[in-house]
């Protein structure tokens, strides 16, 4: 065994030498030239098929390599960063004439320099001649950056501040604040801290800007092209900072990189998830006793798995064929129907699941014979699914929790407070004593850690925390000052979200299109009294009116406020709004003085807001009613011709598609005076509302910090390193080292 192990080691060493030696020769021998694929032109690249063919012709111990072995060698070059795909540096080598590659940093073509000593000037000169367009073999500028990653950060910051941008048009689309690959390469060449580099070296160094998210291609090319018709823009500065931090410490996990930076947890944390983000399990069920102590939110097999339904249908077809051959044998038709109509099986299962999810007529009580409650602790809001295939796609706060643990948090200073997101806030306290338990948990964390607690909310979880601040100050004035350090609001809908109006009027599948029918989503939205918690407030702050409706064939769109539209479609939902929100002393207090109502009053704590911007976000809807069903409304594409037209039916001139109006990065926001949009779910006016409180906070010795992340989606950001970078920075007691809003 030892002899075989030594033989394997010798073979690996020999293979390594062969791979490196072949790469040196390949730099000179494999043809490189400019190539075109569809509308894109790529400079100085190699074909995947040429690479594999060349390797297969090289003898291995007197034998010719097979295609498979040749691809393995080529992929070894790719793993060693000798070779990269022109649009994706992580893509493996393919034996294809339509796959283009470039030399990145192959070994010297004349010698084998050690990492500690650069090649001779003669070797460099020879390499520069042989590697004309890629800045390949030995790149002194890249080596300069690799010796100390901070050098790249400093150089990149200079590029951001000095390189001029312009507006340009590509096809029918207009891009603002962009620059060409030629401009970027010229700037790198002129400002290089290493003298004597070539333009090819500058192109390769500019490519490193893509890897750290300093720049991004407007056409998603994935590489920097030294061309006047290849356009780029500066990426989000936070993403750049986060990526540089990971590279500096050679870590893939942001929590570990932050820890290596010398930061550590300062404040204890309690997490509060958003709408539909707490797992729910069955505690009582007369209908399905075997479901007790299993999750009902969310388990695809309980909702009705489509693959399973398809399998049943296939089996039913075979049964039908077999029975046709035995026509003389009588089989009860209902047995055949049960197998043939797989939709009926699915519908039956869905109805049982829906019966467990939908509350009683009052919007908060359990239906007879059924009791569903939230799963407690971190496990109740990390991943909603528990299966092998549905766990990761159903993530909520799981990746954020992992980052917190990598950073140094544990059960002594980290917990979560899931809640039953179907019921209104006052019933959370009445039925589950939720706010009392949140209050006690905060006090316990404070006693254990000797530090004030940071309450972290996402989406509707922020609404829940705002209600909590009003509730606890009413019962124990001054409590927040004693126990709460800050309120960290991620993607907070401070003015609600118009998307909820669509859910109640025409239905929404909550992202579960594979399993949840639209009518089931509509039934849940109208039956649960929690959704009115997110009805839009201060509608005048939005770019358009929230709802328009056409009742006849004349296509005369009539504007409706939220109350009018909800009353037309679901009077029951508006009744919930009046009972639990409009007349609540802890929410709108009658709604007579909206701006001074509890929900729009500044919480008595420091506030850290983090949210994404510049993703197309729903703000307006165009509904058509069904003449035969007065309370049935659907989105109407008949309004799409009004897209981008400023008129009475589209005063903001926003994009309209499929009956939905969207704010985009070109939408002017009256509240701030410039063009920007929301995070794909919550409009910008709602996300940025805490700016109104800044002056009052300063007078009262509190701070409000707002961090906007370019292109961060409302839910997807919960899995992104840039969010972890911001959150962990705050929780360590530090602050973001630059004014993100001013920078934008």
mmCIF file of C-alpha atoms in Angstrom, residues 312-636:
data_model
loop_
_atom_site.group_PDB
_atom_site.id
_atom_site.type_symbol
_atom_site.label_atom_id
_atom_site.label_comp_id
_atom_site.label_asym_id
_atom_site.label_seq_id
_atom_site.Cartn_x
_atom_site.Cartn_y
_atom_site.Cartn_z
ATOM 1 C CA UNK A 312 -50.373 8.861 -10.476
ATOM 2 C CA UNK A 313 -51.634 9.961 -13.883
ATOM 3 C CA UNK A 314 -49.121 7.734 -15.687
ATOM 4 C CA UNK A 315 -50.111 4.802 -13.528
ATOM 5 C CA UNK A 316 -53.785 5.506 -14.208
ATOM 6 C CA UNK A 317 -53.211 5.424 -17.961
ATOM 7 C CA UNK A 318 -51.684 1.953 -17.681
ATOM 8 C CA UNK A 319 -54.606 0.788 -15.560
ATOM 9 C CA UNK A 320 -57.053 2.102 -18.149
ATOM 10 C CA UNK A 321 -55.284 0.207 -20.959
ATOM 11 C CA UNK A 322 -55.261 -2.988 -18.939
ATOM 12 C CA UNK A 323 -58.945 -2.689 -18.100
ATOM 13 C CA UNK A 324 -59.809 -2.107 -21.743
ATOM 14 C CA UNK A 325 -58.441 -5.555 -22.552
ATOM 15 C CA UNK A 326 -60.621 -7.048 -19.835
ATOM 16 C CA UNK A 327 -63.832 -5.297 -20.721
ATOM 17 C CA UNK A 328 -65.866 -8.263 -19.578
ATOM 18 C CA UNK A 329 -64.598 -7.751 -16.021
ATOM 19 C CA UNK A 330 -66.567 -5.134 -14.142
ATOM 20 C CA UNK A 331 -64.581 -2.565 -12.155
ATOM 21 C CA UNK A 332 -66.376 0.237 -10.269
ATOM 22 C CA UNK A 333 -65.964 3.404 -12.344
ATOM 23 C CA UNK A 334 -65.162 5.517 -9.276
ATOM 24 C CA UNK A 335 -61.949 3.486 -8.773
ATOM 25 C CA UNK A 336 -60.818 4.322 -12.296
ATOM 26 C CA UNK A 337 -61.786 7.986 -11.909
ATOM 27 C CA UNK A 338 -59.767 8.238 -8.705
ATOM 28 C CA UNK A 339 -56.656 7.172 -10.595
ATOM 29 C CA UNK A 340 -57.308 8.962 -13.849
ATOM 30 C CA UNK A 341 -58.076 12.391 -12.482
ATOM 31 C CA UNK A 342 -54.785 13.165 -10.765
ATOM 32 C CA UNK A 343 -55.887 16.796 -10.469
ATOM 33 C CA UNK A 344 -58.621 15.601 -8.150
ATOM 34 C CA UNK A 345 -56.031 13.879 -5.968
ATOM 35 C CA UNK A 346 -53.972 17.029 -5.881
ATOM 36 C CA UNK A 347 -57.007 19.214 -5.228
ATOM 37 C CA UNK A 348 -58.098 16.972 -2.379
ATOM 38 C CA UNK A 349 -54.659 17.167 -0.788
ATOM 39 C CA UNK A 350 -54.476 20.921 -1.375
ATOM 40 C CA UNK A 351 -57.859 21.439 0.253
ATOM 41 C CA UNK A 352 -56.704 19.587 3.354
ATOM 42 C CA UNK A 353 -53.515 21.661 3.502
ATOM 43 C CA UNK A 354 -55.448 24.885 2.917
ATOM 44 C CA UNK A 355 -57.861 23.931 5.680
ATOM 45 C CA UNK A 356 -54.906 23.890 8.080
ATOM 46 C CA UNK A 357 -53.493 27.197 6.830
ATOM 47 C CA UNK A 358 -56.661 29.311 6.601
ATOM 48 C CA UNK A 359 -57.936 30.718 9.883
ATOM 49 C CA UNK A 360 -61.533 31.023 11.063
ATOM 50 C CA UNK A 361 -63.937 33.671 9.801
ATOM 51 C CA UNK A 362 -62.670 36.274 12.315
ATOM 52 C CA UNK A 363 -59.161 36.147 10.771
ATOM 53 C CA UNK A 364 -57.289 35.031 13.880
ATOM 54 C CA UNK A 365 -58.967 32.030 15.553
ATOM 55 C CA UNK A 366 -58.070 28.399 14.850
ATOM 56 C CA UNK A 367 -60.556 26.505 12.694
ATOM 57 C CA UNK A 368 -62.449 23.718 14.526
ATOM 58 C CA UNK A 369 -60.294 20.676 15.255
ATOM 59 C CA UNK A 370 -57.055 22.270 13.986
ATOM 60 C CA UNK A 371 -54.242 24.064 15.827
ATOM 61 C CA UNK A 372 -51.149 25.359 14.013
ATOM 62 C CA UNK A 373 -48.318 27.203 15.784
ATOM 63 C CA UNK A 374 -44.887 28.666 14.853
ATOM 64 C CA UNK A 375 -41.704 26.630 15.258
ATOM 65 C CA UNK A 376 -39.664 28.382 17.992
ATOM 66 C CA UNK A 377 -36.063 29.619 17.924
ATOM 67 C CA UNK A 378 -33.502 29.802 15.147
ATOM 68 C CA UNK A 379 -34.741 26.562 13.626
ATOM 69 C CA UNK A 380 -38.120 28.175 13.007
ATOM 70 C CA UNK A 381 -36.788 30.791 10.584
ATOM 71 C CA UNK A 382 -33.576 29.436 9.064
ATOM 72 C CA UNK A 383 -35.116 27.200 6.367
ATOM 73 C CA UNK A 384 -38.828 26.591 5.932
ATOM 74 C CA UNK A 385 -38.435 23.186 4.305
ATOM 75 C CA UNK A 386 -36.718 20.202 5.902
ATOM 76 C CA UNK A 387 -36.409 17.887 2.903
ATOM 77 C CA UNK A 388 -33.250 17.131 0.980
ATOM 78 C CA UNK A 389 -34.390 19.042 -2.102
ATOM 79 C CA UNK A 390 -36.581 21.799 -0.663
ATOM 80 C CA UNK A 391 -34.441 22.962 2.259
ATOM 81 C CA UNK A 392 -31.975 25.340 0.582
ATOM 82 C CA UNK A 393 -34.482 26.870 -1.865
ATOM 83 C CA UNK A 394 -36.732 27.654 1.116
ATOM 84 C CA UNK A 395 -34.080 29.637 2.995
ATOM 85 C CA UNK A 396 -35.143 32.589 5.100
ATOM 86 C CA UNK A 397 -32.493 33.670 7.614
ATOM 87 C CA UNK A 398 -30.426 30.474 7.416
ATOM 88 C CA UNK A 399 -27.441 31.937 5.575
ATOM 89 C CA UNK A 400 -27.420 35.054 7.754
ATOM 90 C CA UNK A 401 -27.463 32.832 10.848
ATOM 91 C CA UNK A 402 -24.517 30.867 9.434
ATOM 92 C CA UNK A 403 -22.585 34.108 8.878
ATOM 93 C CA UNK A 404 -23.336 35.201 12.445
ATOM 94 C CA UNK A 405 -22.091 31.856 13.801
ATOM 95 C CA UNK A 406 -18.901 32.074 11.710
ATOM 96 C CA UNK A 407 -18.388 35.544 13.129
ATOM 97 C CA UNK A 408 -18.539 34.226 16.691
ATOM 98 C CA UNK A 409 -22.184 34.242 17.782
ATOM 99 C CA UNK A 410 -23.718 31.324 19.680
ATOM 100 C CA UNK A 411 -26.835 30.554 21.711
ATOM 101 C CA UNK A 412 -25.770 32.950 24.471
ATOM 102 C CA UNK A 413 -25.961 36.032 22.273
ATOM 103 C CA UNK A 414 -28.086 34.958 19.300
ATOM 104 C CA UNK A 415 -31.693 33.814 19.093
ATOM 105 C CA UNK A 416 -34.805 34.315 16.971
ATOM 106 C CA UNK A 417 -38.459 34.992 17.693
ATOM 107 C CA UNK A 418 -40.611 33.451 14.933
ATOM 108 C CA UNK A 419 -44.325 34.225 15.099
ATOM 109 C CA UNK A 420 -47.609 33.195 13.505
ATOM 110 C CA UNK A 421 -47.564 35.582 10.548
ATOM 111 C CA UNK A 422 -51.220 34.850 9.741
ATOM 112 C CA UNK A 423 -52.740 36.753 12.670
ATOM 113 C CA UNK A 424 -52.815 40.498 13.522
ATOM 114 C CA UNK A 425 -50.378 41.945 16.095
ATOM 115 C CA UNK A 426 -52.785 42.403 18.992
ATOM 116 C CA UNK A 427 -53.819 38.748 18.699
ATOM 117 C CA UNK A 428 -50.146 37.690 18.724
ATOM 118 C CA UNK A 429 -50.001 39.080 22.242
ATOM 119 C CA UNK A 430 -53.456 37.921 23.276
ATOM 120 C CA UNK A 431 -53.067 34.319 22.060
ATOM 121 C CA UNK A 432 -49.321 33.632 22.209
ATOM 122 C CA UNK A 433 -48.051 36.372 24.579
ATOM 123 C CA UNK A 434 -45.579 37.068 21.788
ATOM 124 C CA UNK A 435 -44.580 40.599 22.797
ATOM 125 C CA UNK A 436 -44.313 39.657 26.440
ATOM 126 C CA UNK A 437 -41.962 36.821 25.527
ATOM 127 C CA UNK A 438 -39.965 39.107 23.217
ATOM 128 C CA UNK A 439 -39.634 41.576 26.067
ATOM 129 C CA UNK A 440 -38.463 38.887 28.511
ATOM 130 C CA UNK A 441 -36.050 37.398 25.961
ATOM 131 C CA UNK A 442 -34.490 40.827 25.388
ATOM 132 C CA UNK A 443 -34.040 41.338 29.125
ATOM 133 C CA UNK A 444 -32.473 37.878 29.452
ATOM 134 C CA UNK A 445 -30.010 38.564 26.618
ATOM 135 C CA UNK A 446 -29.101 41.860 28.255
ATOM 136 C CA UNK A 447 -28.499 40.180 31.649
ATOM 137 C CA UNK A 448 -26.402 37.360 30.162
ATOM 138 C CA UNK A 449 -24.206 39.560 27.948
ATOM 139 C CA UNK A 450 -24.075 42.852 29.811
ATOM 140 C CA UNK A 451 -24.797 44.705 26.556
ATOM 141 C CA UNK A 452 -27.913 46.245 25.091
ATOM 142 C CA UNK A 453 -29.629 44.098 22.459
ATOM 143 C CA UNK A 454 -29.965 44.692 18.716
ATOM 144 C CA UNK A 455 -33.372 43.688 17.356
ATOM 145 C CA UNK A 456 -33.048 42.636 13.708
ATOM 146 C CA UNK A 457 -36.109 42.487 11.460
ATOM 147 C CA UNK A 458 -36.648 41.575 7.828
ATOM 148 C CA UNK A 459 -39.625 42.694 5.750
ATOM 149 C CA UNK A 460 -42.844 42.419 7.821
ATOM 150 C CA UNK A 461 -40.691 41.527 10.828
ATOM 151 C CA UNK A 462 -39.898 45.248 10.970
ATOM 152 C CA UNK A 463 -43.605 46.052 11.204
ATOM 153 C CA UNK A 464 -43.757 43.550 14.056
ATOM 154 C CA UNK A 465 -40.875 45.289 15.843
ATOM 155 C CA UNK A 466 -42.365 48.754 15.328
ATOM 156 C CA UNK A 467 -45.553 47.521 16.981
ATOM 157 C CA UNK A 468 -43.457 46.019 19.773
ATOM 158 C CA UNK A 469 -41.683 49.326 20.480
ATOM 159 C CA UNK A 470 -45.047 51.099 20.780
ATOM 160 C CA UNK A 471 -46.460 48.291 22.955
ATOM 161 C CA UNK A 472 -43.523 48.055 25.361
ATOM 162 C CA UNK A 473 -43.203 51.835 25.788
ATOM 163 C CA UNK A 474 -46.912 52.021 26.616
ATOM 164 C CA UNK A 475 -46.564 49.362 29.312
ATOM 165 C CA UNK A 476 -43.038 50.211 30.553
ATOM 166 C CA UNK A 477 -41.950 53.743 29.573
ATOM 167 C CA UNK A 478 -38.175 54.003 29.140
ATOM 168 C CA UNK A 479 -37.739 50.268 28.647
ATOM 169 C CA UNK A 480 -36.217 50.642 25.148
ATOM 170 C CA UNK A 481 -33.570 53.062 26.444
ATOM 171 C CA UNK A 482 -32.505 50.495 29.024
ATOM 172 C CA UNK A 483 -32.434 47.305 26.970
ATOM 173 C CA UNK A 484 -32.280 48.078 23.235
ATOM 174 C CA UNK A 485 -29.133 49.254 21.471
ATOM 175 C CA UNK A 486 -30.522 49.500 17.933
ATOM 176 C CA UNK A 487 -33.261 48.471 15.568
ATOM 177 C CA UNK A 488 -31.639 46.921 12.461
ATOM 178 C CA UNK A 489 -34.233 47.048 9.682
ATOM 179 C CA UNK A 490 -33.564 44.944 6.563
ATOM 180 C CA UNK A 491 -35.861 45.675 3.624
ATOM 181 C CA UNK A 492 -38.360 47.399 5.905
ATOM 182 C CA UNK A 493 -41.747 48.451 4.419
ATOM 183 C CA UNK A 494 -42.158 51.540 6.607
ATOM 184 C CA UNK A 495 -45.024 52.750 4.379
ATOM 185 C CA UNK A 496 -46.292 49.286 3.528
ATOM 186 C CA UNK A 497 -46.073 47.545 0.143
ATOM 187 C CA UNK A 498 -48.541 47.791 -2.794
ATOM 188 C CA UNK A 499 -47.849 44.136 -3.600
ATOM 189 C CA UNK A 500 -50.162 43.221 -0.717
ATOM 190 C CA UNK A 501 -53.040 44.973 -2.489
ATOM 191 C CA UNK A 502 -52.520 42.653 -5.473
ATOM 192 C CA UNK A 503 -52.490 39.641 -3.123
ATOM 193 C CA UNK A 504 -55.880 40.569 -1.684
ATOM 194 C CA UNK A 505 -57.543 41.751 -4.914
ATOM 195 C CA UNK A 506 -56.383 39.199 -7.505
ATOM 196 C CA UNK A 507 -54.167 36.732 -5.620
ATOM 197 C CA UNK A 508 -50.474 35.954 -5.250
ATOM 198 C CA UNK A 509 -48.745 32.571 -5.072
ATOM 199 C CA UNK A 510 -46.089 33.708 -2.586
ATOM 200 C CA UNK A 511 -43.345 32.396 -4.858
ATOM 201 C CA UNK A 512 -44.754 28.844 -4.677
ATOM 202 C CA UNK A 513 -46.006 28.626 -8.263
ATOM 203 C CA UNK A 514 -45.060 24.934 -8.483
ATOM 204 C CA UNK A 515 -47.362 23.965 -5.630
ATOM 205 C CA UNK A 516 -49.790 26.780 -4.818
ATOM 206 C CA UNK A 517 -52.643 27.672 -7.138
ATOM 207 C CA UNK A 518 -53.548 31.335 -7.580
ATOM 208 C CA UNK A 519 -56.990 30.762 -6.090
ATOM 209 C CA UNK A 520 -55.370 29.152 -3.032
ATOM 210 C CA UNK A 521 -53.074 32.150 -2.582
ATOM 211 C CA UNK A 522 -56.093 34.438 -2.898
ATOM 212 C CA UNK A 523 -58.012 32.426 -0.281
ATOM 213 C CA UNK A 524 -55.112 32.687 2.171
ATOM 214 C CA UNK A 525 -54.657 36.417 1.574
ATOM 215 C CA UNK A 526 -58.307 37.230 2.188
ATOM 216 C CA UNK A 527 -58.756 34.915 5.161
ATOM 217 C CA UNK A 528 -55.728 35.964 7.240
ATOM 218 C CA UNK A 529 -55.959 39.255 9.126
ATOM 219 C CA UNK A 530 -52.207 39.907 9.001
ATOM 220 C CA UNK A 531 -51.906 41.156 5.401
ATOM 221 C CA UNK A 532 -53.641 44.502 6.074
ATOM 222 C CA UNK A 533 -50.641 45.164 8.344
ATOM 223 C CA UNK A 534 -48.790 45.982 5.091
ATOM 224 C CA UNK A 535 -51.429 48.040 3.277
ATOM 225 C CA UNK A 536 -49.742 51.132 1.743
ATOM 226 C CA UNK A 537 -49.688 54.356 3.747
ATOM 227 C CA UNK A 538 -49.071 57.873 2.405
ATOM 228 C CA UNK A 539 -50.057 56.897 -1.116
ATOM 229 C CA UNK A 540 -49.046 60.353 -2.338
ATOM 230 C CA UNK A 541 -45.387 59.375 -1.824
ATOM 231 C CA UNK A 542 -45.585 56.665 -4.496
ATOM 232 C CA UNK A 543 -44.893 57.469 -8.178
ATOM 233 C CA UNK A 544 -48.428 56.426 -9.200
ATOM 234 C CA UNK A 545 -51.800 55.766 -7.656
ATOM 235 C CA UNK A 546 -51.779 52.228 -6.303
ATOM 236 C CA UNK A 547 -54.902 50.919 -8.064
ATOM 237 C CA UNK A 548 -56.888 51.579 -11.225
ATOM 238 C CA UNK A 549 -59.980 49.678 -12.239
ATOM 239 C CA UNK A 550 -62.041 49.404 -15.420
ATOM 240 C CA UNK A 551 -65.596 48.183 -14.937
ATOM 241 C CA UNK A 552 -66.871 48.225 -18.513
ATOM 242 C CA UNK A 553 -65.776 47.685 -22.125
ATOM 243 C CA UNK A 554 -64.869 51.384 -22.656
ATOM 244 C CA UNK A 555 -61.432 50.975 -21.065
ATOM 245 C CA UNK A 556 -61.928 54.049 -18.919
ATOM 246 C CA UNK A 557 -59.483 53.518 -16.086
ATOM 247 C CA UNK A 558 -60.640 54.921 -12.769
ATOM 248 C CA UNK A 559 -58.187 55.602 -9.963
ATOM 249 C CA UNK A 560 -58.958 54.061 -6.578
ATOM 250 C CA UNK A 561 -57.271 54.555 -3.252
ATOM 251 C CA UNK A 562 -56.413 51.460 -1.223
ATOM 252 C CA UNK A 563 -59.626 51.621 0.787
ATOM 253 C CA UNK A 564 -61.799 51.879 -2.313
ATOM 254 C CA UNK A 565 -60.101 49.023 -4.161
ATOM 255 C CA UNK A 566 -60.000 46.647 -1.183
ATOM 256 C CA UNK A 567 -63.634 47.368 -0.374
ATOM 257 C CA UNK A 568 -64.658 46.492 -3.936
ATOM 258 C CA UNK A 569 -62.740 43.207 -3.996
ATOM 259 C CA UNK A 570 -62.701 41.993 -0.386
ATOM 260 C CA UNK A 571 -64.781 43.940 2.158
ATOM 261 C CA UNK A 572 -63.765 41.347 4.743
ATOM 262 C CA UNK A 573 -60.083 42.330 4.395
ATOM 263 C CA UNK A 574 -60.921 46.007 4.835
ATOM 264 C CA UNK A 575 -62.903 45.057 7.931
ATOM 265 C CA UNK A 576 -59.754 43.434 9.333
ATOM 266 C CA UNK A 577 -57.847 46.643 8.565
ATOM 267 C CA UNK A 578 -60.344 48.802 10.430
ATOM 268 C CA UNK A 579 -60.591 46.463 13.434
ATOM 269 C CA UNK A 580 -56.907 45.675 13.994
ATOM 270 C CA UNK A 581 -54.966 48.565 12.456
ATOM 271 C CA UNK A 582 -56.924 51.724 11.687
ATOM 272 C CA UNK A 583 -58.527 51.853 15.142
ATOM 273 C CA UNK A 584 -55.572 50.410 17.050
ATOM 274 C CA UNK A 585 -53.936 52.733 19.600
ATOM 275 C CA UNK A 586 -50.588 51.131 18.736
ATOM 276 C CA UNK A 587 -50.848 51.433 14.950
ATOM 277 C CA UNK A 588 -52.872 54.242 13.323
ATOM 278 C CA UNK A 589 -54.906 55.416 16.323
ATOM 279 C CA UNK A 590 -57.935 56.265 14.190
ATOM 280 C CA UNK A 591 -55.921 57.590 11.262
ATOM 281 C CA UNK A 592 -56.862 61.250 11.831
ATOM 282 C CA UNK A 593 -53.251 62.442 12.132
ATOM 283 C CA UNK A 594 -51.386 59.925 9.984
ATOM 284 C CA UNK A 595 -47.862 61.337 10.291
ATOM 285 C CA UNK A 596 -48.063 61.376 14.094
ATOM 286 C CA UNK A 597 -49.648 57.926 14.386
ATOM 287 C CA UNK A 598 -47.634 55.296 16.319
ATOM 288 C CA UNK A 599 -46.631 53.360 13.191
ATOM 289 C CA UNK A 600 -45.132 56.487 11.563
ATOM 290 C CA UNK A 601 -43.536 57.787 14.754
ATOM 291 C CA UNK A 602 -39.794 57.249 15.186
ATOM 292 C CA UNK A 603 -38.991 54.297 17.466
ATOM 293 C CA UNK A 604 -37.075 55.520 20.563
ATOM 294 C CA UNK A 605 -33.857 53.679 19.598
ATOM 295 C CA UNK A 606 -30.976 53.953 17.127
ATOM 296 C CA UNK A 607 -32.034 52.778 13.668
ATOM 297 C CA UNK A 608 -29.865 51.028 11.085
ATOM 298 C CA UNK A 609 -31.620 50.609 7.734
ATOM 299 C CA UNK A 610 -30.275 48.236 5.064
ATOM 300 C CA UNK A 611 -32.079 47.655 1.797
ATOM 301 C CA UNK A 612 -31.577 47.065 -1.912
ATOM 302 C CA UNK A 613 -32.249 49.587 -4.661
ATOM 303 C CA UNK A 614 -32.648 49.831 -8.426
ATOM 304 C CA UNK A 615 -34.626 46.671 -9.065
ATOM 305 C CA UNK A 616 -37.921 46.906 -10.935
ATOM 306 C CA UNK A 617 -40.616 47.115 -8.243
ATOM 307 C CA UNK A 618 -44.419 46.887 -8.363
ATOM 308 C CA UNK A 619 -46.160 50.133 -7.349
ATOM 309 C CA UNK A 620 -49.418 50.211 -9.301
ATOM 310 C CA UNK A 621 -52.091 47.847 -10.665
ATOM 311 C CA UNK A 622 -54.700 47.917 -13.413
ATOM 312 C CA UNK A 623 -57.608 45.611 -12.581
ATOM 313 C CA UNK A 624 -60.547 44.501 -14.698
ATOM 314 C CA UNK A 625 -63.668 43.072 -13.106
ATOM 315 C CA UNK A 626 -65.578 40.010 -14.243
ATOM 316 C CA UNK A 627 -69.198 40.979 -15.151
ATOM 317 C CA UNK A 628 -70.448 37.591 -13.961
ATOM 318 C CA UNK A 629 -68.510 37.720 -10.682
ATOM 319 C CA UNK A 630 -68.680 41.213 -9.165
ATOM 320 C CA UNK A 631 -65.961 40.603 -6.547
ATOM 321 C CA UNK A 632 -63.606 38.871 -8.976
ATOM 322 C CA UNK A 633 -60.779 41.003 -10.368
ATOM 323 C CA UNK A 634 -57.784 40.204 -12.514
ATOM 324 C CA UNK A 635 -54.830 42.177 -13.828
ATOM 325 C CA UNK A 636 -55.533 43.570 -17.281
#
